[in-house]
Structure formats: C-alpha cells, structure tokens
Amino acid sequence: MSKQRVLTPQDEDFPAWYQDILNKAELADNGPVRGTMVIRPYGFALWERMQAAVNQRIVDAGAENAYFPLFIPQSYLNRESEHVEGFSPELAVITMGGGRELAEPVIVRPTSETIINAYMSKWIQSYRDLPFLINQWANVVRWEMRPRIFLRTTEFLWQEGHTAHVSRQEAREYAAKILHEVYQDFMESVLGIPVLIGYKTASERFPGAINSMSLEAMMRDAKALQMGTSHELGQGFATMFNTTYLDAEGNQEYVWQTSWGVSSRMVGGLIMAHGDDLGMVVPPRLAPIQVVVIAVRDDGAVVEACHSLANEMVAVGLRVKVDDKTGTGFGRRCTNWELKGVPIRIEIGPRDLEQQQTTLITRMTGEKQTVSLAAAPQHLVTLLEDIQDNMLAAAISWRDSKIVDVVNLAEAREASQVGFARIAWEMLGTQGEVALAEDAVTVRCLQRADGSLPEDIDEPNLLAICAKSY
RNA sequence: CGGGCUGUGGCGCAGUUUGGUCAGCGCACCUGCUUUGGGAGCAGGGGGUCGCCGGUUCAAAUCCGGCCAGCCCGACCA
C-alpha cells in the first residue's frame, strides 16, 4: 500500500500527462473517426457547468438563444471571399443525400456567420430592430490535421454569438463587452484562469473579420491556449448577404456585425491550467462535485455518518458526493477523486467518529485538517470560497513569473521557448512575427502596456505577447 | 501532401532477425477468502480469426507481394 505513480509527471512528458488524465479521470475517449471525441459523463459535467455560467452571462449581455441548421449551402460560404478561403481547407462537404448526388453540395457548419446572416437580412428591416443580438449553442466541424481531445477536435461543441448594430462603434463596443463581461469574467471568476486580452495580428485574424480579440491563458507547460475570441466583422458579411436596415432618415444602410465564441476547448484549458502530477484541480465554482465524503471502511455507523454529513452540506448549498464503495481500497478511492480534481475530500473513519470529527483534505494544497462534524458544513462554505480565490491568485503569480519583457527578436525567440515573451509591437513587426513562426512561436495578441484592450490594432505603443501555443 | 515509424485480448507491450509447445506478459476485468486511515494480498478464472487479402511451405504473428489503418515530425486552426 505504498504511494505509486499514477500519471506521467508533467516535467517528464506534458502531453503524456494530459493523455493520462483524460483516461484516468474518465473525461473523454477518442471517437472512431479520427479527430472526433467521446465526452464521458465527468468531462461533460464540467462542460455543462461551463455552459450554464457562460450562458447566464450571455443572457445578461442581452443576447437571446436560437438554433440554426447544421447544414449550410455551399454557395453561402462562397459569398464572403476571405471567409471561404480561410475555411475551405477544413470543411466537411456532403455531396450525397438520399442515395443520390446533390445538386448543390452541403457544408457541415464550421461556424455560422453565413447562414445566420441569411436570416438576419430577412428579419432586420429597420433601425428599430437593432441591435440584433443572438446566440446559439451548437456543434461545429472543422477537419483537423492534428487533433487533440478537447483542444483541437474535428467536431467540437461551442457557443457562437452573432450580432448586428447600427454603427461600427457600437459593434466594437459590444464585441469588447462580450470579451470582458462574459468571457474574461467567466474565466477568471469561475475557472480561476487568468487571461491576457488583446487583438490578433492580421495573420491570426478570423477569416472575414476586420478585427479579432482573444483571451489567452498560460498552461502549466508555459504554452498559450486561446480560450475564446470575439470578432468585429465590419460590413463584409452584411454586404454579401444584403443585411440592411432603414435608418431614421429613410436611408438603406448595411449593419455592422460581431461574432464571438468559446468552445469545449476550455475543458482542455481547465485541465492544463490547474492540473498537477496528481491530476486535475477543479475550482470550486465550477466543480460538479465540490466535496467528496469518503467512508474509510465498511462500517454501518461510518457510512451512516457520511450520508448524514453529506445531507447537511447539501442543505447549505454544496455539491456533494458520498463515496461508500468500501469494496475498493481506501487509497485507490482517494487517488481517483484526486485525479478528478474534487476541491475537498472529507474522510470519515471509526477514529473520526469516536471524536465526532472528520479529516478534511484540500486538493489544491494537499493540506489536511481536522474539523468537528457539527462545524464542517459551514466551514466548507468559506473554505471553498478561499480555494476559489487562491487558485486564481496562484495561477496569476505563476503565469506572471513566466512572462519576460524583451527588447529584440533574439530575446523574444529565446523567452518564448520557456514562457511568454512581451515585446514592443513596433519593434517586432510583421517581419518579426514571420521570423518567430520558424520556431513555432506566434504573436498571441497585441495589448497595451497596462494589459488593457487597445482601441484598434494600429494604436501606437502596443505590446506583443509571443508564445508557443496549442 | 513530403520525411520517420507502427499495426498482437479493453489499455500498454514482448515475440518477427533464426518459420515448428509463442498465443504470452503487465495493467484492467470476473470469483473467493483475507483486507480497508494513501492506487491492497493470495488463489482461481474469462477474454485475442496476431490490421486485411493473396502467395510460399508439411507448417506463418514470424518469409514474400499488395492493400488498409494509425502514430510522430513539417504548411492551416475555437
């Protein structure tokens, strides 16, 4: 009964560590078609909780949910030239249906700007219909060369918001609002993952957008992960789909649009941003299970005490699971809950019961403490809040320790191998961006020196965040 | 699409060079007993047309030919 290695250590082989977690924490499996994934119940529970928190914020931002078809006429994509050029290499195209060749091939949506525009143009008539704010939760398909579960799969789950506004200014502000009030707030306050925000460079921009904003997080191997994007689409789609409205002066005008999304990739980000060599570490606000109560041994009184304590905890609003599967060894069960990253583990054994107490272990720190059964529920409520705050604080300080300010290309190249390099965009420039690409380093985003979002990409004195990424 | 590699129970692999008690190991799974405060021990057990097709041979996981699939490295991506 000694402690043995469960996962490949992160230092030894980070991708292997990630794979091990997917399997051992029962998060997901590969699907039979390359690039597809099966999301298992625990992995899906994480996603569902993300959905609920993001959806609430989207609704608060004024957008309404709707649903558009999975199949899009090929001709729709062809209307916006940059859009179709950007996506055509990764499209799944259906040419057969009902046993016959189709007159016009059908695209499996890689994103829905086109089909949503087709309907916006129908529904929007007057400036009184604006802003038009809509969102859908859906699956999309982008044929991927190098898939990795959650991070880059051929089919993935996401939310895509699409809006139409009377002015460029209003559209820009709304895209920024989503970035800050929906995405950044969700990621930092629920996921406990700090993000750097900024504009994508022209080469990293969404196909068809005039500007793309992104949220970039640092994983435990110091690589970057784009956690979400919010785009300013300008009037390109509106022009091609004739999405117009009549303004107060009686003029026919094109709308200004945005689109924005976060995906099941965030599950991968959660794993890689907080995980350690024992498994996942899930922040309390997200955790499907916040507390697991483990019956140490098969003893009627012990099991009963576990359930009774669990009931009290549920009564104060906690999400609790009782593990009374005493047929499985104690150590094994502890390990399994650690792998799943449950924030707090409570052990109740005969010795605890004699003292009317319980042993409480915090997943994030491994810290053990003894708490009386009577005080446990209330104690847990505050402890979970502390853990949530501590996880974000720890992630921020760790990330900041891996960001290096540099002044030239050579330094940027070097620093990007072991963290994020921050360099004046005027210094780096598009040529520097191309040079960095040789080392698989990209400019993740452009931001102001204080980390805030610039007015636009041409604003002077911007900083480029450079890193290797997923 | 260019370069390197691999296909053997659910997973990870050995065996292939030197055809013949090689259908085997670890983990997982099932049964029983003992266990249970950090991945338990012992005993027993189930499960594989050795990627597919063809060829050589008395005999093929092993040799030959073809096909298929997958992995890793390079150009695109939430």
Short mmCIF file of C-alpha atoms in Angstrom, two decimals, chain A:
data_model
loop_
_atom_site.label_atom_id
_atom_site.label_comp_id
_atom_site.label_asym_id
_atom_site.label_seq_id
_atom_site.Cartn_x
_atom_site.Cartn_y
_atom_site.Cartn_z
CA MET A 1 0.00 0.00 0.00
CA SER A 2 2.64 2.45 -0.92
CA LYS A 3 2.14 5.54 -2.95
CA GLN A 4 2.91 4.83 -6.56
CA ARG A 5 2.97 6.70 -9.78
CA VAL A 6 -0.43 7.22 -11.32
CA LEU A 7 0.30 9.76 -14.03
CA THR A 8 3.28 10.58 -16.16
CA PRO A 9 4.81 13.58 -14.35
CA GLN A 10 4.32 16.91 -16.13
CA ASP A 11 8.05 17.60 -16.28
CA GLU A 12 8.74 14.30 -17.91
CA ASP A 13 6.21 14.47 -20.74
CA PHE A 14 3.41 17.03 -20.60
CA PRO A 15 1.36 15.64 -23.50
CA ALA A 16 1.52 12.17 -21.95
CA TRP A 17 0.40 13.66 -18.64
CA TYR A 18 -2.58 15.22 -20.42
CA GLN A 19 -3.48 11.95 -22.11
CA ASP A 20 -3.19 10.08 -18.83
CA ILE A 21 -5.59 12.49 -17.16
CA LEU A 22 -8.16 12.19 -19.94
CA ASN A 23 -8.19 8.44 -19.40
CA LYS A 24 -7.79 8.12 -15.69
CA ALA A 25 -10.14 10.93 -14.70
CA GLU A 26 -12.66 9.44 -17.16
CA LEU A 27 -13.03 12.66 -19.09
CA ALA A 28 -13.06 11.59 -22.73
CA ASP A 29 -12.10 8.99 -25.30
CA ASN A 30 -11.18 9.22 -28.94
CA GLY A 31 -14.09 8.66 -31.30
CA PRO A 32 -13.94 6.09 -34.09
CA VAL A 33 -13.48 8.74 -36.76
CA ARG A 34 -10.14 10.46 -36.47
CA GLY A 35 -10.39 13.76 -34.71
CA THR A 36 -13.69 13.08 -33.02
CA MET A 37 -14.12 12.64 -29.29
CA VAL A 38 -16.50 10.96 -26.91
CA ILE A 39 -17.05 13.18 -23.89
CA ARG A 40 -17.63 10.99 -20.86
CA PRO A 41 -20.01 11.92 -18.04
CA TYR A 42 -17.46 13.64 -15.80
CA GLY A 43 -15.99 15.60 -18.70
CA PHE A 44 -19.45 16.53 -19.87
CA ALA A 45 -20.46 17.63 -16.38
CA LEU A 46 -17.58 20.11 -16.48
CA TRP A 47 -18.75 21.36 -19.87
CA GLU A 48 -22.36 21.66 -18.71
CA ARG A 49 -21.32 23.79 -15.78
CA MET A 50 -19.25 25.98 -18.09
CA GLN A 51 -22.24 26.29 -20.39
CA ALA A 52 -24.54 27.33 -17.57
CA ALA A 53 -22.17 30.04 -16.32
CA VAL A 54 -21.37 31.39 -19.77
CA ASN A 55 -24.98 31.25 -20.88
CA GLN A 56 -26.12 33.27 -17.88
CA ARG A 57 -23.60 35.97 -18.74
CA ILE A 58 -24.63 35.97 -22.40
CA VAL A 59 -28.25 36.41 -21.45
CA ASP A 60 -27.25 39.20 -19.07
CA ALA A 61 -25.47 40.86 -22.00
CA GLY A 62 -28.79 40.93 -23.82
CA ALA A 63 -28.42 38.15 -26.39
CA GLU A 64 -31.11 35.55 -26.99
CA ASN A 65 -30.57 31.88 -27.74
CA ALA A 66 -31.72 30.33 -31.01
CA TYR A 67 -30.74 27.45 -33.22
CA PHE A 68 -29.64 27.36 -36.85
CA PRO A 69 -29.12 24.31 -39.09
CA LEU A 70 -26.05 22.09 -39.11
CA PHE A 71 -26.10 22.06 -42.91
CA ILE A 72 -25.21 25.13 -44.90
CA PRO A 73 -25.48 25.56 -48.69
CA GLN A 74 -22.02 25.72 -50.19
CA SER A 75 -22.98 28.87 -52.04
CA TYR A 76 -23.42 30.71 -48.73
CA LEU A 77 -19.79 30.23 -47.79
CA ASN A 78 -18.63 31.25 -51.21
CA ARG A 79 -20.18 34.68 -50.87
CA GLU A 80 -17.53 36.05 -48.50
CA SER A 81 -14.17 35.53 -50.16
CA GLU A 82 -11.85 35.74 -47.16
CA HIS A 83 -14.23 33.60 -45.16
CA VAL A 84 -14.34 30.79 -47.70
CA GLU A 85 -10.59 30.96 -48.30
CA GLY A 86 -9.95 30.68 -44.59
CA PHE A 87 -12.23 27.76 -44.03
CA SER A 88 -12.19 25.74 -47.23
CA PRO A 89 -9.21 23.55 -46.24
CA GLU A 90 -11.06 22.31 -43.19
CA LEU A 91 -14.59 21.88 -44.47
CA ALA A 92 -16.58 18.68 -44.39
CA VAL A 93 -18.63 18.66 -47.58
CA ILE A 94 -21.63 16.44 -48.20
CA THR A 95 -22.14 15.51 -51.83
CA MET A 96 -24.57 12.63 -51.46
CA GLY A 97 -28.02 12.57 -49.90
CA GLY A 98 -30.83 10.08 -50.12
CA GLY A 99 -28.63 7.86 -52.22
CA ARG A 100 -28.19 10.49 -54.93
CA GLU A 101 -25.67 13.12 -55.76
CA LEU A 102 -26.82 16.51 -54.53
CA ALA A 103 -27.39 19.34 -56.99
CA GLU A 104 -25.50 21.64 -54.66
CA PRO A 105 -23.05 20.27 -52.07
CA VAL A 106 -23.90 20.92 -48.45
CA ILE A 107 -21.34 22.14 -45.93
CA VAL A 108 -21.32 20.89 -42.36
CA ARG A 109 -21.06 24.20 -40.50
CA PRO A 110 -17.56 25.22 -39.44
CA THR A 111 -19.19 28.37 -37.99
CA SER A 112 -22.49 30.05 -38.79
CA GLU A 113 -21.87 33.61 -39.92
CA THR A 114 -23.22 32.94 -43.37
CA ILE A 115 -26.42 31.12 -42.55
CA ILE A 116 -27.22 33.47 -39.71
CA ASN A 117 -26.70 36.45 -42.00
CA ALA A 118 -29.10 34.95 -44.47
CA TYR A 119 -31.79 35.16 -41.80
CA MET A 120 -30.70 38.41 -40.24
CA SER A 121 -31.17 40.01 -43.64
CA LYS A 122 -34.72 38.72 -43.60
CA TRP A 123 -35.55 39.67 -40.03
CA ILE A 124 -33.84 43.04 -39.78
CA GLN A 125 -35.77 45.79 -41.56
CA SER A 126 -35.45 48.92 -39.50
CA TYR A 127 -33.02 50.60 -37.14
CA ARG A 128 -35.66 49.75 -34.56
CA ASP A 129 -34.67 46.09 -34.97
CA LEU A 130 -31.12 46.89 -33.89
CA PRO A 131 -29.07 45.91 -32.11
CA PHE A 132 -29.87 42.36 -33.08
CA LEU A 133 -28.25 40.00 -30.56
CA ILE A 134 -28.40 36.25 -30.98
CA ASN A 135 -26.51 33.23 -29.70
CA GLN A 136 -26.53 29.53 -30.35
CA TRP A 137 -25.08 26.51 -28.59
CA ALA A 138 -24.07 24.01 -31.22
CA ASN A 139 -21.52 21.58 -32.57
CA VAL A 140 -19.32 22.58 -35.48
CA VAL A 141 -16.95 20.67 -37.73
CA ARG A 142 -13.51 21.71 -38.90
CA TRP A 143 -11.48 18.91 -40.43
CA GLU A 144 -8.32 18.93 -38.36
CA MET A 145 -4.94 17.61 -39.40
CA ARG A 146 -3.64 17.18 -35.87
CA PRO A 147 -6.45 16.60 -33.42
CA ARG A 148 -6.13 16.52 -29.66
CA ILE A 149 -9.03 15.82 -27.37
CA PHE A 150 -10.77 19.00 -26.19
CA LEU A 151 -8.00 21.23 -27.56
CA ARG A 152 -8.44 20.65 -31.24
CA THR A 153 -11.02 18.18 -32.48
CA THR A 154 -12.72 17.85 -35.82
CA GLU A 155 -16.11 18.17 -34.19
CA PHE A 156 -16.41 20.37 -31.13
CA LEU A 157 -19.06 21.99 -29.00
CA TRP A 158 -19.31 25.71 -28.64
CA GLN A 159 -21.40 28.78 -28.34
CA GLU A 160 -21.43 31.32 -31.15
CA GLY A 161 -22.90 34.76 -30.73
CA HIS A 162 -23.82 36.90 -33.74
CA THR A 163 -24.90 40.48 -33.55
CA ALA A 164 -25.81 43.36 -35.84
CA HIS A 165 -25.51 47.04 -34.96
CA VAL A 166 -26.13 50.48 -36.41
CA SER A 167 -22.52 51.65 -36.18
CA ARG A 168 -19.00 50.38 -36.16
CA GLN A 169 -18.51 51.96 -32.76
CA GLU A 170 -21.48 50.18 -31.25
CA ALA A 171 -20.42 46.83 -32.73
CA ARG A 172 -16.89 47.27 -31.48
CA GLU A 173 -18.12 48.11 -28.02
CA TYR A 174 -20.40 45.11 -27.92
CA ALA A 175 -17.64 42.73 -29.01
CA ALA A 176 -15.46 44.19 -26.25
CA LYS A 177 -18.30 43.90 -23.76
CA ILE A 178 -18.62 40.19 -24.50
CA LEU A 179 -14.87 39.82 -24.22
CA HIS A 180 -14.77 41.42 -20.79
CA GLU A 181 -18.11 40.84 -19.14
CA VAL A 182 -18.84 37.37 -20.46
CA TYR A 183 -15.57 35.66 -21.25
CA GLN A 184 -12.95 37.28 -19.09
CA ASP A 185 -15.22 37.42 -16.10
CA PHE A 186 -16.22 33.78 -16.52
CA MET A 187 -12.67 32.56 -17.00
CA GLU A 188 -11.24 34.43 -14.06
CA SER A 189 -14.06 34.19 -11.55
CA VAL A 190 -15.36 30.70 -12.37
CA LEU A 191 -12.47 28.84 -13.99
CA GLY A 192 -9.85 30.62 -11.92
CA ILE A 193 -7.79 31.06 -15.07
CA PRO A 194 -6.25 34.47 -15.68
CA VAL A 195 -6.28 35.61 -19.29
CA LEU A 196 -4.37 38.11 -21.35
CA ILE A 197 -6.59 40.02 -23.72
CA GLY A 198 -5.81 41.86 -26.88
CA TYR A 199 -6.14 41.99 -30.63
CA LYS A 200 -4.99 39.31 -33.01
CA THR A 201 -2.50 40.38 -35.65
CA ALA A 202 -3.70 40.46 -39.23
CA SER A 203 -2.29 37.00 -39.91
CA GLU A 204 -4.10 35.44 -36.94
CA ARG A 205 -7.41 37.15 -37.55
CA PHE A 206 -10.67 35.27 -38.07
CA PRO A 207 -11.40 34.85 -41.80
CA GLY A 208 -13.82 37.59 -42.74
CA ALA A 209 -13.29 39.75 -39.64
CA ILE A 210 -11.81 43.23 -39.58
CA ASN A 211 -10.56 42.66 -36.04
CA SER A 212 -10.30 39.68 -33.72
CA MET A 213 -9.92 39.97 -29.97
CA SER A 214 -8.78 37.00 -27.97
CA LEU A 215 -8.28 35.73 -24.45
CA GLU A 216 -5.01 33.88 -23.95
CA ALA A 217 -4.24 31.66 -21.00
CA MET A 218 -1.00 30.04 -19.95
CA MET A 219 -0.92 26.31 -19.43
CA ARG A 220 1.30 24.54 -16.90
CA ASP A 221 3.89 23.86 -19.57
CA ALA A 222 4.05 27.62 -20.23
CA LYS A 223 2.41 27.31 -23.62
CA ALA A 224 -0.52 29.52 -24.56
CA LEU A 225 -4.08 28.46 -25.21
CA GLN A 226 -6.61 30.71 -26.90
CA MET A 227 -9.60 30.36 -24.61
CA GLY A 228 -12.03 32.44 -26.62
CA THR A 229 -12.45 35.06 -29.29
CA SER A 230 -14.66 37.99 -30.07
CA HIS A 231 -14.65 39.44 -33.58
CA GLU A 232 -15.56 42.69 -35.17
CA LEU A 233 -16.90 41.64 -38.56
CA GLY A 234 -17.36 45.04 -40.08
CA GLN A 235 -19.80 45.03 -43.00
CA GLY A 236 -18.33 42.25 -45.13
CA PHE A 237 -21.00 39.65 -44.44
CA ALA A 238 -23.73 42.27 -44.40
CA THR A 239 -22.69 43.38 -47.87
CA MET A 240 -22.67 39.89 -49.31
CA PHE A 241 -25.94 38.90 -47.67
CA ASN A 242 -27.54 42.27 -48.08
CA THR A 243 -28.15 42.61 -44.38
CA THR A 244 -29.52 46.13 -44.37
CA TYR A 245 -31.90 48.32 -42.43
CA LEU A 246 -33.72 51.55 -42.97
CA ASP A 247 -32.36 54.31 -40.75
CA ALA A 248 -34.33 57.20 -39.25
CA GLU A 249 -33.62 59.35 -42.29
CA GLY A 250 -35.00 56.75 -44.63
CA ASN A 251 -31.64 55.53 -45.95
CA GLN A 252 -30.88 51.87 -46.58
CA GLU A 253 -27.72 51.00 -44.58
CA TYR A 254 -25.61 47.92 -44.02
CA VAL A 255 -25.39 46.66 -40.44
CA TRP A 256 -22.13 46.40 -38.53
CA GLN A 257 -21.60 42.94 -37.08
CA THR A 258 -19.80 40.92 -34.42
CA SER A 259 -19.36 37.24 -33.67
CA TRP A 260 -17.84 35.58 -30.63
CA GLY A 261 -17.35 32.13 -29.22
CA VAL A 262 -15.95 29.83 -26.61
CA SER A 263 -15.76 26.09 -27.01
CA SER A 264 -15.21 22.72 -25.41
CA ARG A 265 -11.53 23.58 -25.76
CA MET A 266 -11.95 25.30 -22.41
CA VAL A 267 -12.18 21.88 -20.77
CA GLY A 268 -8.68 21.18 -22.03
CA GLY A 269 -7.61 24.58 -20.80
CA LEU A 270 -9.01 23.85 -17.37
CA ILE A 271 -7.05 20.61 -17.19
CA MET A 272 -3.79 22.16 -18.34
CA ALA A 273 -4.03 25.44 -16.43
CA HIS A 274 -4.57 23.97 -12.97
CA GLY A 275 -3.57 20.33 -13.14
CA ASP A 276 -0.63 18.86 -11.24
CA ASP A 277 1.09 15.50 -11.01
CA LEU A 278 -1.83 14.08 -9.02
CA GLY A 279 -4.43 15.01 -11.64
CA MET A 280 -6.93 17.78 -12.25
CA VAL A 281 -7.59 20.58 -9.82
CA VAL A 282 -11.09 21.92 -10.38
CA PRO A 283 -12.04 25.32 -8.96
CA PRO A 284 -14.99 25.16 -6.53
CA ARG A 285 -17.36 27.37 -8.51
CA LEU A 286 -17.09 25.11 -11.49
CA ALA A 287 -16.75 21.74 -9.75
CA PRO A 288 -19.64 19.36 -10.43
CA ILE A 289 -18.59 17.75 -7.15
CA GLN A 290 -17.19 20.22 -4.64
CA VAL A 291 -16.81 17.84 -1.75
CA VAL A 292 -16.45 14.08 -1.70
CA VAL A 293 -17.15 12.32 1.58
CA ILE A 294 -15.22 9.09 1.83
CA ALA A 295 -16.24 6.32 4.19
CA VAL A 296 -12.88 4.97 5.27
CA ARG A 297 -14.08 1.48 5.99
CA ASP A 298 -17.11 -0.73 5.73
CA ASP A 299 -18.81 0.10 8.99
CA GLY A 300 -22.51 0.86 9.31
CA ALA A 301 -22.07 3.81 11.64
CA VAL A 302 -19.35 5.32 9.47
CA VAL A 303 -21.37 5.08 6.28
CA GLU A 304 -24.38 6.50 8.03
CA ALA A 305 -22.33 9.42 9.36
CA CYS A 306 -21.08 10.11 5.83
CA HIS A 307 -24.57 10.34 4.41
CA SER A 308 -25.82 12.41 7.27
CA LEU A 309 -22.95 14.89 6.94
CA ALA A 310 -23.46 14.99 3.18
CA ASN A 311 -27.12 15.87 3.67
CA GLU A 312 -26.19 18.75 5.92
CA MET A 313 -23.73 20.01 3.33
CA VAL A 314 -26.29 19.79 0.55
CA ALA A 315 -28.60 21.81 2.77
CA VAL A 316 -26.12 24.69 2.82
CA GLY A 317 -25.89 24.59 -0.96
CA LEU A 318 -22.83 22.45 -1.59
CA ARG A 319 -22.46 19.90 -4.38
CA VAL A 320 -21.51 16.70 -2.57
CA LYS A 321 -20.80 13.08 -3.39
CA VAL A 322 -20.57 10.23 -0.89
CA ASP A 323 -18.05 7.52 -1.67
CA ASP A 324 -19.03 4.48 0.35
CA LYS A 325 -17.65 1.94 -2.10
CA THR A 326 -15.62 0.28 0.60
CA GLY A 327 -15.08 -2.74 -1.55
CA THR A 328 -12.41 -0.66 -3.27
CA GLY A 329 -9.29 0.11 -1.29
CA PHE A 330 -9.15 3.42 0.51
CA GLY A 331 -6.02 4.63 -1.24
CA ARG A 332 -7.43 3.82 -4.64
CA ARG A 333 -10.53 5.85 -3.96
CA CYS A 334 -8.52 8.82 -2.72
CA THR A 335 -6.42 8.70 -5.85
CA ASN A 336 -9.47 8.57 -8.09
CA TRP A 337 -11.01 11.69 -6.56
CA GLU A 338 -7.68 13.46 -6.73
CA LEU A 339 -7.46 12.64 -10.42
CA LYS A 340 -10.88 14.20 -10.93
CA GLY A 341 -9.73 17.29 -9.06
CA VAL A 342 -12.54 17.44 -6.49
CA PRO A 343 -11.65 20.53 -4.41
CA ILE A 344 -12.18 19.00 -0.98
CA ARG A 345 -12.07 15.45 0.28
CA ILE A 346 -13.56 14.56 3.63
CA GLU A 347 -12.66 11.29 5.29
CA ILE A 348 -14.75 9.71 7.99
CA GLY A 349 -13.48 6.61 9.73
CA PRO A 350 -14.11 4.93 13.07
CA ARG A 351 -11.46 7.05 14.76
CA ASP A 352 -13.07 10.24 13.47
CA LEU A 353 -16.48 9.09 14.54
CA GLU A 354 -15.31 8.45 18.11
CA GLN A 355 -14.18 12.06 18.28
CA GLN A 356 -17.20 13.33 16.31
CA GLN A 357 -14.82 14.84 13.82
CA THR A 358 -13.69 14.48 10.25
CA THR A 359 -10.45 14.71 8.34
CA LEU A 360 -10.51 17.27 5.56
CA ILE A 361 -8.01 17.47 2.72
CA THR A 362 -7.73 20.36 0.28
CA ARG A 363 -6.90 19.16 -3.22
CA MET A 364 -5.10 22.31 -4.27
CA THR A 365 -2.58 22.30 -1.43
CA GLY A 366 -2.78 18.78 -0.05
CA GLU A 367 -3.29 20.36 3.35
CA LYS A 368 -5.01 18.21 5.97
CA GLN A 369 -7.10 19.46 8.86
CA THR A 370 -9.45 18.09 11.46
CA VAL A 371 -12.90 19.62 11.82
CA SER A 372 -15.79 18.72 14.07
CA LEU A 373 -18.73 17.13 12.30
CA ALA A 374 -21.02 19.86 13.59
CA ALA A 375 -18.86 22.69 12.23
CA ALA A 376 -17.96 21.04 8.93
CA PRO A 377 -20.72 22.29 6.60
CA GLN A 378 -20.29 25.96 7.39
CA HIS A 379 -16.52 25.63 7.48
CA LEU A 380 -16.60 24.15 3.99
CA VAL A 381 -18.59 27.01 2.55
CA THR A 382 -15.91 29.52 3.48
CA LEU A 383 -13.05 27.16 2.70
CA LEU A 384 -14.36 26.66 -0.85
CA GLU A 385 -14.53 30.41 -1.36
CA ASP A 386 -10.94 30.70 -0.19
CA ILE A 387 -9.83 27.93 -2.53
CA GLN A 388 -11.50 29.65 -5.45
CA ASP A 389 -9.62 32.88 -4.71
CA ASN A 390 -6.37 31.09 -4.03
CA MET A 391 -6.48 29.18 -7.29
CA LEU A 392 -6.80 32.35 -9.32
CA ALA A 393 -4.12 34.09 -7.28
CA ALA A 394 -1.74 31.15 -7.67
CA ALA A 395 -2.39 30.97 -11.41
CA ILE A 396 -1.73 34.69 -11.79
CA SER A 397 1.52 34.69 -9.89
CA TRP A 398 2.76 31.59 -11.63
CA ARG A 399 1.89 32.99 -15.05
CA ASP A 400 3.43 36.37 -14.33
CA SER A 401 6.63 34.63 -13.28
CA LYS A 402 6.80 33.14 -16.77
CA ILE A 403 6.30 36.37 -18.70
CA VAL A 404 9.52 38.04 -19.75
CA ASP A 405 9.86 41.54 -21.17
CA VAL A 406 12.28 41.54 -24.08
CA VAL A 407 13.64 44.15 -26.45
CA ASN A 408 14.64 42.32 -29.60
CA LEU A 409 13.79 39.36 -31.78
CA ALA A 410 16.52 37.08 -30.47
CA GLU A 411 15.39 37.58 -26.91
CA ALA A 412 11.77 37.09 -27.87
CA ARG A 413 12.65 33.85 -29.56
CA GLU A 414 14.51 32.59 -26.53
CA ALA A 415 11.94 33.67 -23.95
CA SER A 416 9.09 32.14 -25.95
CA GLN A 417 10.61 28.70 -25.50
CA VAL A 418 10.01 28.74 -21.76
CA GLY A 419 7.17 31.20 -21.28
CA PHE A 420 5.57 34.26 -22.80
CA ALA A 421 7.71 36.98 -24.30
CA ARG A 422 6.40 40.52 -24.20
CA ILE A 423 7.88 42.91 -26.74
CA ALA A 424 7.04 46.25 -28.30
CA TRP A 425 4.96 45.56 -31.41
CA GLU A 426 6.75 48.35 -33.27
CA MET A 427 10.00 46.52 -32.51
CA LEU A 428 8.78 43.12 -33.63
CA GLY A 429 6.53 43.97 -36.56
CA THR A 430 5.10 41.66 -39.15
CA GLN A 431 8.59 40.60 -40.20
CA GLY A 432 9.43 39.58 -36.66
CA GLU A 433 6.18 37.69 -36.49
CA VAL A 434 7.16 35.71 -39.56
CA ALA A 435 10.60 35.05 -38.14
CA LEU A 436 9.19 33.75 -34.88
CA ALA A 437 6.97 31.34 -36.79
CA GLU A 438 10.10 29.38 -37.72
CA ASP A 439 10.30 28.35 -34.08
CA ALA A 440 6.56 27.67 -33.89
CA VAL A 441 6.13 30.86 -31.89
CA THR A 442 3.17 33.11 -32.64
CA VAL A 443 2.02 36.53 -31.56
CA ARG A 444 -0.87 35.61 -29.29
CA CYS A 445 -2.25 39.12 -29.03
CA LEU A 446 -1.46 42.81 -29.03
CA GLN A 447 -2.31 44.78 -25.92
CA ARG A 448 -1.48 48.00 -24.13
CA ALA A 449 1.32 48.18 -21.61
CA ASP A 450 -1.19 48.05 -18.78
CA GLY A 451 -2.74 44.90 -20.25
CA SER A 452 -5.91 46.59 -21.42
CA LEU A 453 -7.58 46.30 -24.79
CA PRO A 454 -6.45 48.90 -27.34
CA GLU A 455 -8.80 50.97 -29.47
CA ASP A 456 -7.50 49.17 -32.51
CA ILE A 457 -4.54 47.30 -33.88
CA ASP A 458 -2.84 50.44 -35.19
CA GLU A 459 -2.72 52.18 -31.84
CA PRO A 460 0.89 53.18 -31.02
CA ASN A 461 2.99 51.61 -28.25
CA LEU A 462 1.27 48.25 -28.20
CA LEU A 463 2.95 45.17 -26.78
CA ALA A 464 3.00 41.80 -28.49
CA ILE A 465 2.60 38.67 -26.37
CA CYS A 466 4.61 35.92 -28.05
CA ALA A 467 4.44 32.24 -27.17
CA LYS A 468 4.21 28.70 -28.33
CA SER A 469 0.63 27.65 -28.35
CA TYR A 470 -1.85 24.82 -28.65
#
